[in-house]
């Protein structure tokens, strides 16, 4: 009886671990999609709206929700203050804090955190072009993650259940 309960607990724990990993993959796809949308909005506001980067952050803080809203609001406030903080430093700090706990890969985080350092162009065409390059990179990652999500989730669930069965056999 106790062995059967133990086997059930092992299987439930491994299946729960697998579902947690699947949810992390789903969150990554969601955040990549959101970042692509943010970069698209930034590109549009710079090229068509002729807004500066701090103004774009104010607009994004009004449009987006969740952690990105707070992040863009802090970036705008940090560059608006009397000290007039350097935009790229404020962006890097606040975006780094925002993206720190998210299930993104390191190069995806770096693309967002180091974005203003590559925006050395004064005219909006150059800035929107560079943002478009970052958007293309993240969109490729998003498409790849979205296409492989179903297969990865099936594989993770299968491996977690098989691991549970293996542990149950070994521990019996």
XYZ file of N, CA and C in Angstrom:
516
model
N 0.809 -1.183 0.000
C 0.000 0.000 0.000
C 0.864 1.263 0.000
N 1.878 1.274 0.881
C 2.745 2.438 0.963
C 3.599 2.590 -0.300
N 3.972 1.458 -0.889
C 4.736 1.519 -2.128
C 3.894 2.116 -3.249
N 2.636 1.737 -3.295
C 1.744 2.273 -4.320
C 1.551 3.780 -4.150
N 1.410 4.227 -2.924
C 1.298 5.669 -2.650
C 2.596 6.374 -3.038
N 3.722 5.748 -2.724
C 5.017 6.325 -3.097
C 5.181 6.450 -4.607
N 4.787 5.408 -5.335
C 4.853 5.441 -6.804
C 3.974 6.561 -7.336
N 2.764 6.681 -6.777
C 1.854 7.739 -7.215
C 2.453 9.123 -6.947
N 3.061 9.302 -5.793
C 3.675 10.605 -5.458
C 4.841 10.921 -6.391
N 5.651 9.926 -6.705
C 6.779 10.136 -7.621
C 6.269 10.524 -9.003
N 5.278 9.795 -9.505
C 4.714 10.106 -10.821
C 4.073 11.496 -10.848
N 3.346 11.835 -9.786
C 2.705 13.153 -9.730
C 3.751 14.264 -9.680
N 4.817 14.055 -8.915
C 5.881 15.056 -8.830
C 6.596 15.263 -10.156
N 6.908 14.182 -10.829
C 7.585 14.282 -12.127
C 6.678 14.900 -13.190
N 5.400 14.529 -13.159
C 4.458 15.133 -14.113
C 4.290 16.629 -13.830
N 4.259 17.003 -12.569
C 4.176 18.417 -12.207
C 5.408 19.188 -12.642
N 6.573 18.568 -12.473
C 7.817 19.196 -12.935
C 7.770 19.408 -14.445
N 7.286 18.411 -15.182
C 7.185 18.534 -16.635
C 6.221 19.638 -17.047
N 5.079 19.730 -16.358
C 4.123 20.796 -16.671
C 4.706 22.175 -16.369
N 5.518 22.272 -15.325
C 6.172 23.544 -15.013
C 7.116 23.950 -16.136
N 7.879 23.006 -16.639
C 8.793 23.297 -17.753
C 8.028 23.701 -19.009
N 6.894 23.072 -19.265
C 6.070 23.429 -20.422
C 5.537 24.851 -20.263
N 5.124 25.211 -19.058
C 4.623 26.566 -18.824
C 5.728 27.608 -19.010
N 6.956 27.267 -18.660
C 8.079 28.178 -18.892
C 8.263 28.410 -20.388
N 8.154 27.361 -21.181
C 8.258 27.504 -22.642
C 7.128 28.370 -23.190
N 5.933 28.183 -22.660
C 4.781 28.973 -23.104
C 4.973 30.451 -22.746
N 5.499 30.715 -21.565
C 5.775 32.092 -21.151
C 6.839 32.733 -22.036
N 7.834 31.964 -22.430
C 8.879 32.498 -23.315
C 8.280 32.930 -24.646
N 7.411 32.097 -25.207
C 6.755 32.442 -26.475
C 5.926 33.713 -26.300
N 5.210 33.812 -25.199
C 4.364 34.982 -24.938
C 5.196 36.254 -24.819
N 6.302 36.186 -24.091
C 7.140 37.371 -23.907
C 7.858 37.760 -25.199
N 8.266 36.782 -25.980
C 8.878 37.113 -27.269
C 7.880 37.821 -28.174
N 6.646 37.345 -28.187
C 5.607 38.001 -28.994
C 5.393 39.441 -28.518
N 5.357 39.639 -27.212
C 5.162 40.982 -26.663
C 6.328 41.894 -27.022
N 7.557 41.375 -26.938
C 8.726 42.197 -27.276
C 8.732 42.572 -28.749
N 8.318 41.668 -29.610
C 8.232 41.979 -31.043
C 7.196 43.074 -31.269
N 6.078 42.983 -30.581
C 5.050 44.015 -30.711
C 5.546 45.362 -30.185
N 6.276 45.351 -29.086
C 6.828 46.584 -28.525
C 7.799 47.228 -29.508
N 8.690 46.425 -30.077
C 9.648 46.978 -31.034
C 8.945 47.504 -32.279
N 7.893 46.848 -32.710
C 7.116 47.335 -33.844
C 6.462 48.671 -33.541
N 5.930 48.806 -32.323
C 5.339 50.080 -31.913
C 6.403 51.169 -31.838
N 7.565 50.820 -31.292
C 8.652 51.793 -31.208
C 9.057 52.263 -32.597
N 9.229 51.332 -33.499
C 9.634 51.670 -34.866
C 8.609 52.580 -35.525
N 7.338 52.257 -35.341
C 6.282 53.075 -35.922
C 6.213 54.474 -35.319
N 6.368 54.568 -34.018
C 6.310 55.874 -33.362
C 7.501 56.751 -33.741
N 8.650 56.141 -33.961
C 9.828 56.921 -34.349
C 9.742 57.345 -35.808
N 9.400 56.409 -36.689
C 9.436 56.731 -38.111
C 8.215 57.524 -38.572
N 7.038 57.215 -38.051
C 5.828 57.903 -38.515
C 5.391 59.023 -37.575
N 5.529 58.792 -36.277
C 5.120 59.801 -35.307
C 6.180 60.834 -35.019
N 7.429 60.555 -35.448
C 8.560 61.470 -35.239
C 8.772 61.783 -33.756
N 8.570 60.763 -32.897
C 8.754 60.938 -31.465
C 10.191 60.609 -31.070
N 10.640 61.197 -29.970
C 11.940 60.850 -29.415
C 11.797 59.563 -28.602
N 12.922 58.972 -28.243
C 12.871 57.710 -27.495
C 12.198 57.855 -26.129
N 12.467 58.918 -25.356
C 11.718 59.050 -24.096
C 10.211 59.208 -24.313
N 9.807 59.921 -25.364
C 8.383 60.050 -25.654
C 7.780 58.697 -26.045
N 8.546 57.919 -26.770
C 8.082 56.579 -27.147
C 7.886 55.735 -25.894
N 8.793 55.865 -24.922
C 8.643 55.114 -23.667
C 7.390 55.542 -22.921
N 7.065 56.837 -22.952
C 5.828 57.298 -22.319
C 4.616 56.696 -23.017
N 4.622 56.685 -24.341
C 3.510 56.087 -25.082
C 3.392 54.589 -24.800
N 4.526 53.901 -24.725
C 4.495 52.462 -24.446
C 4.025 52.172 -23.029
N 4.325 53.073 -22.096
C 3.860 52.852 -20.727
C 2.348 52.999 -20.636
N 1.764 53.743 -21.562
C 0.310 53.888 -21.565
C -0.375 52.729 -22.297
N 0.323 52.115 -23.262
C -0.294 51.078 -24.080
C -0.130 49.675 -23.511
N 1.028 49.360 -22.994
C 1.318 48.002 -22.540
C 0.902 47.801 -21.096
N 0.795 46.543 -20.729
C 0.438 46.227 -19.361
C 1.496 45.327 -18.750
N 1.360 45.083 -17.486
C 2.280 44.186 -16.799
C 3.609 44.847 -16.494
N 4.639 44.038 -16.496
C 5.958 44.519 -16.118
C 6.513 45.524 -17.127
N 6.096 45.441 -18.374
C 6.602 46.359 -19.397
C 6.069 47.774 -19.181
N 4.853 47.888 -18.724
C 4.284 49.203 -18.448
C 5.095 49.913 -17.374
N 5.395 49.201 -16.311
C 6.182 49.766 -15.217
C 7.584 50.113 -15.704
N 8.165 49.238 -16.498
C 9.522 49.447 -17.009
C 9.596 50.712 -17.863
N 8.689 50.853 -18.807
C 8.722 52.028 -19.685
C 8.384 53.305 -18.923
N 7.544 53.198 -17.930
C 7.235 54.358 -17.098
C 8.473 54.807 -16.328
N 9.220 53.854 -15.785
C 10.457 54.186 -15.057
C 11.527 54.760 -15.986
N 11.596 54.230 -17.189
C 12.569 54.770 -18.151
C 12.218 56.216 -18.472
N 10.950 56.482 -18.723
C 10.534 57.854 -19.023
C 10.802 58.773 -17.832
N 10.430 58.326 -16.635
C 10.651 59.148 -15.441
C 12.136 59.372 -15.189
N 12.954 58.365 -15.434
C 14.397 58.486 -15.210
C 15.066 59.459 -16.163
N 14.550 59.581 -17.362
C 15.151 60.522 -18.320
C 14.496 61.895 -18.240
N 13.344 61.999 -17.602
C 12.620 63.260 -17.499
C 13.064 64.078 -16.301
N 13.633 63.420 -15.314
C 14.011 64.104 -14.079
C 14.965 65.255 -14.360
N 15.125 66.088 -13.357
C 15.989 67.264 -13.507
C 17.430 66.856 -13.781
N 17.826 65.701 -13.251
C 19.200 65.252 -13.497
C 19.384 64.869 -14.953
N 18.276 64.552 -15.626
C 18.350 64.216 -17.049
C 19.259 63.041 -17.303
N 18.973 61.935 -16.650
C 19.811 60.753 -16.776
C 20.046 60.335 -18.215
N 21.182 59.757 -18.459
C 21.531 59.277 -19.787
C 20.524 58.202 -20.190
N 19.900 58.371 -21.341
C 18.823 57.471 -21.752
C 19.296 56.023 -21.842
N 20.455 55.797 -22.456
C 20.899 54.412 -22.636
C 21.209 53.738 -21.301
N 21.736 54.485 -20.330
C 22.006 53.900 -19.012
C 20.708 53.583 -18.282
N 19.764 54.525 -18.337
C 18.474 54.294 -17.678
C 17.761 53.120 -18.333
N 17.768 53.077 -19.668
C 17.124 51.975 -20.396
C 17.751 50.644 -19.996
N 19.086 50.587 -20.024
C 19.778 49.328 -19.728
C 19.467 48.853 -18.315
N 19.465 49.764 -17.356
C 19.184 49.395 -15.970
C 17.749 48.900 -15.801
N 16.801 49.698 -16.274
C 15.393 49.354 -16.073
C 14.974 48.134 -16.896
N 15.443 48.051 -18.128
C 15.092 46.897 -18.963
C 15.750 45.633 -18.409
N 16.954 45.756 -17.875
C 17.612 44.614 -17.255
C 16.834 44.094 -16.062
N 16.319 45.024 -15.258
C 15.500 44.633 -14.102
C 14.211 43.965 -14.569
N 13.602 44.527 -15.604
C 12.331 44.001 -16.114
C 12.486 42.596 -16.695
N 13.553 42.379 -17.443
C 13.729 41.105 -18.146
C 14.453 40.051 -17.315
N 14.900 40.420 -16.123
C 15.730 39.525 -15.314
C 15.051 38.198 -14.989
N 13.838 38.212 -14.551
C 13.174 36.974 -14.138
C 12.386 36.284 -15.238
N 12.434 36.816 -16.441
C 11.641 36.245 -17.528
C 12.381 35.088 -18.198
N 11.648 34.122 -18.738
C 12.293 32.950 -19.357
C 12.798 33.223 -20.774
N 13.694 34.195 -20.896
C 14.289 34.533 -22.186
C 15.740 34.085 -22.201
N 16.251 33.864 -23.390
C 17.664 33.510 -23.514
C 18.521 34.763 -23.387
N 19.780 34.569 -23.114
C 20.673 35.694 -22.831
C 20.793 36.647 -24.020
N 20.906 36.128 -25.235
C 21.037 37.026 -26.387
C 19.740 37.784 -26.660
N 18.605 37.221 -26.291
C 17.334 37.929 -26.443
C 17.241 39.080 -25.440
N 17.730 38.829 -24.211
C 17.770 39.896 -23.208
C 18.715 41.008 -23.643
N 19.884 40.611 -24.132
C 20.875 41.602 -24.555
C 20.370 42.452 -25.713
N 19.607 41.855 -26.605
C 19.043 42.609 -27.725
C 18.196 43.758 -27.204
N 17.414 43.498 -26.172
C 16.554 44.551 -25.624
C 17.313 45.509 -24.717
N 18.173 45.005 -23.858
C 18.840 45.889 -22.903
C 19.867 46.797 -23.574
N 20.533 46.306 -24.602
C 21.575 47.102 -25.258
C 21.068 47.849 -26.488
N 19.779 47.863 -26.709
C 19.203 48.504 -27.898
C 19.574 49.981 -28.031
N 19.468 50.820 -26.995
C 19.782 52.239 -27.176
C 21.254 52.510 -27.484
N 22.143 51.616 -27.078
C 23.560 51.824 -27.379
C 23.835 51.715 -28.870
N 22.986 50.991 -29.575
C 23.171 50.855 -31.018
C 22.391 51.897 -31.794
N 21.637 52.743 -31.093
C 20.841 53.777 -31.755
C 21.602 55.105 -31.764
N 22.776 55.101 -32.361
C 23.594 56.309 -32.382
C 23.183 57.271 -33.493
N 22.194 56.891 -34.277
C 21.728 57.747 -35.364
C 20.877 58.881 -34.804
N 21.027 60.057 -35.340
C 20.214 61.189 -34.909
C 18.893 61.250 -35.671
N 18.892 60.788 -36.900
C 17.656 60.854 -37.683
C 16.809 59.613 -37.411
N 15.516 59.802 -37.592
C 14.566 58.733 -37.254
C 14.654 57.543 -38.191
N 15.135 57.748 -39.420
C 15.237 56.631 -40.366
C 16.266 55.614 -39.869
N 17.405 56.091 -39.402
C 18.436 55.193 -38.888
C 18.010 54.496 -37.616
N 17.344 55.245 -36.735
C 16.885 54.649 -35.481
C 15.820 53.582 -35.736
N 14.861 53.908 -36.590
C 13.805 52.926 -36.856
C 14.365 51.719 -37.607
N 15.396 51.935 -38.431
C 16.030 50.804 -39.114
C 16.714 49.867 -38.138
N 17.398 50.421 -37.151
C 18.084 49.594 -36.144
C 17.069 48.866 -35.263
N 15.998 49.547 -34.913
C 14.946 48.890 -34.132
C 14.316 47.785 -34.965
N 14.187 48.028 -36.269
C 13.658 46.999 -37.166
C 14.545 45.766 -37.215
N 15.866 45.960 -37.134
C 16.784 44.816 -37.108
C 16.583 43.996 -35.834
N 16.458 44.682 -34.702
C 16.213 43.972 -33.439
C 14.863 43.264 -33.480
N 13.876 43.927 -34.083
C 12.551 43.322 -34.215
C 12.607 42.064 -35.083
N 13.363 42.113 -36.157
C 13.498 40.959 -37.047
C 14.166 39.792 -36.320
N 15.207 40.102 -35.546
C 15.900 39.063 -34.782
C 14.949 38.394 -33.792
N 14.236 39.212 -33.008
C 13.331 38.644 -32.011
C 12.130 37.965 -32.654
N 11.696 38.466 -33.806
C 10.586 37.823 -34.500
C 10.987 36.434 -35.006
N 12.229 36.312 -35.469
C 12.722 34.997 -35.877
C 12.750 34.031 -34.710
N 13.212 34.530 -33.558
C 13.220 33.694 -32.362
C 11.801 33.329 -31.926
N 10.895 34.285 -32.047
C 9.499 34.035 -31.684
C 8.895 32.971 -32.584
N 9.081 33.094 -33.881
C 8.536 32.115 -34.834
C 9.101 30.721 -34.562
N 10.402 30.668 -34.310
C 11.046 29.384 -34.032
C 10.499 28.777 -32.740
N 10.359 29.586 -31.704
C 9.852 29.084 -30.426
C 8.397 28.649 -30.547
N 7.621 29.382 -31.325
C 6.216 29.036 -31.502
C 6.057 27.731 -32.289
N 6.894 27.540 -33.307
C 6.816 26.324 -34.117
C 7.242 25.092 -33.329
N 8.220 25.238 -32.482
C 8.729 24.084 -31.743
C 8.028 23.867 -30.404
N 7.119 24.765 -30.031
C 6.469 24.662 -28.721
C 5.710 23.354 -28.557
N 4.893 22.989 -29.518
C 4.077 21.771 -29.400
C 4.949 20.527 -29.246
N 5.953 20.397 -30.105
C 6.821 19.220 -30.036
C 7.629 19.203 -28.739
N 8.132 20.369 -28.331
C 8.898 20.437 -27.084
C 8.019 20.099 -25.887
N 6.793 20.590 -25.888
C 5.927 20.318 -24.747
C 5.588 18.835 -24.656
N 5.330 18.189 -25.784
C 5.073 16.748 -25.778
C 6.297 15.981 -25.299
N 7.467 16.396 -25.780
C 8.692 15.719 -25.390
C 8.970 15.900 -23.901
N 8.779 17.094 -23.381
C 9.039 17.356 -21.961
C 8.075 16.563 -21.089
N 6.826 16.530 -21.464
C 5.854 15.762 -20.675
C 6.181 14.266 -20.709
N 6.536 13.757 -21.875
C 6.878 12.332 -21.991
C 8.098 11.989 -21.159
N 9.131 12.823 -21.253
C 10.363 12.557 -20.497
C 10.097 12.648 -19.003
N 9.282 13.592 -18.578
C 9.025 13.706 -17.137
C 8.254 12.491 -16.614
N 7.286 11.995 -17.377
C 6.534 10.803 -16.933
C 7.426 9.567 -16.964
N 8.240 9.433 -18.009
C 9.163 8.300 -18.073
C 10.196 8.358 -16.958
N 10.631 9.543 -16.606
C 11.558 9.684 -15.485
C 10.883 9.245 -14.190
N 9.630 9.618 -14.026
C 8.883 9.178 -12.846
C 8.744 7.673 -12.782
N 8.447 7.055 -13.929
C 8.348 5.586 -13.961
C 9.681 4.934 -13.638
N 10.747 5.486 -14.195
C 12.083 4.943 -13.917
C 12.417 5.067 -12.437
N 12.146 6.216 -11.852
C 12.404 6.380 -10.420
C 11.554 5.428 -9.584
N 10.314 5.233 -9.974
C 9.442 4.325 -9.222
C 9.961 2.896 -9.301
N 10.446 2.482 -10.484
C 10.978 1.130 -10.643
C 12.252 0.947 -9.812
N 13.126 1.953 -9.872
C 14.395 1.862 -9.164
C 14.171 1.857 -7.652
N 13.239 2.659 -7.184
C 13.009 2.755 -5.753
C 12.160 1.610 -5.177
N 11.512 0.841 -6.045
C 10.747 -0.314 -5.556
C 11.730 -1.368 -5.209
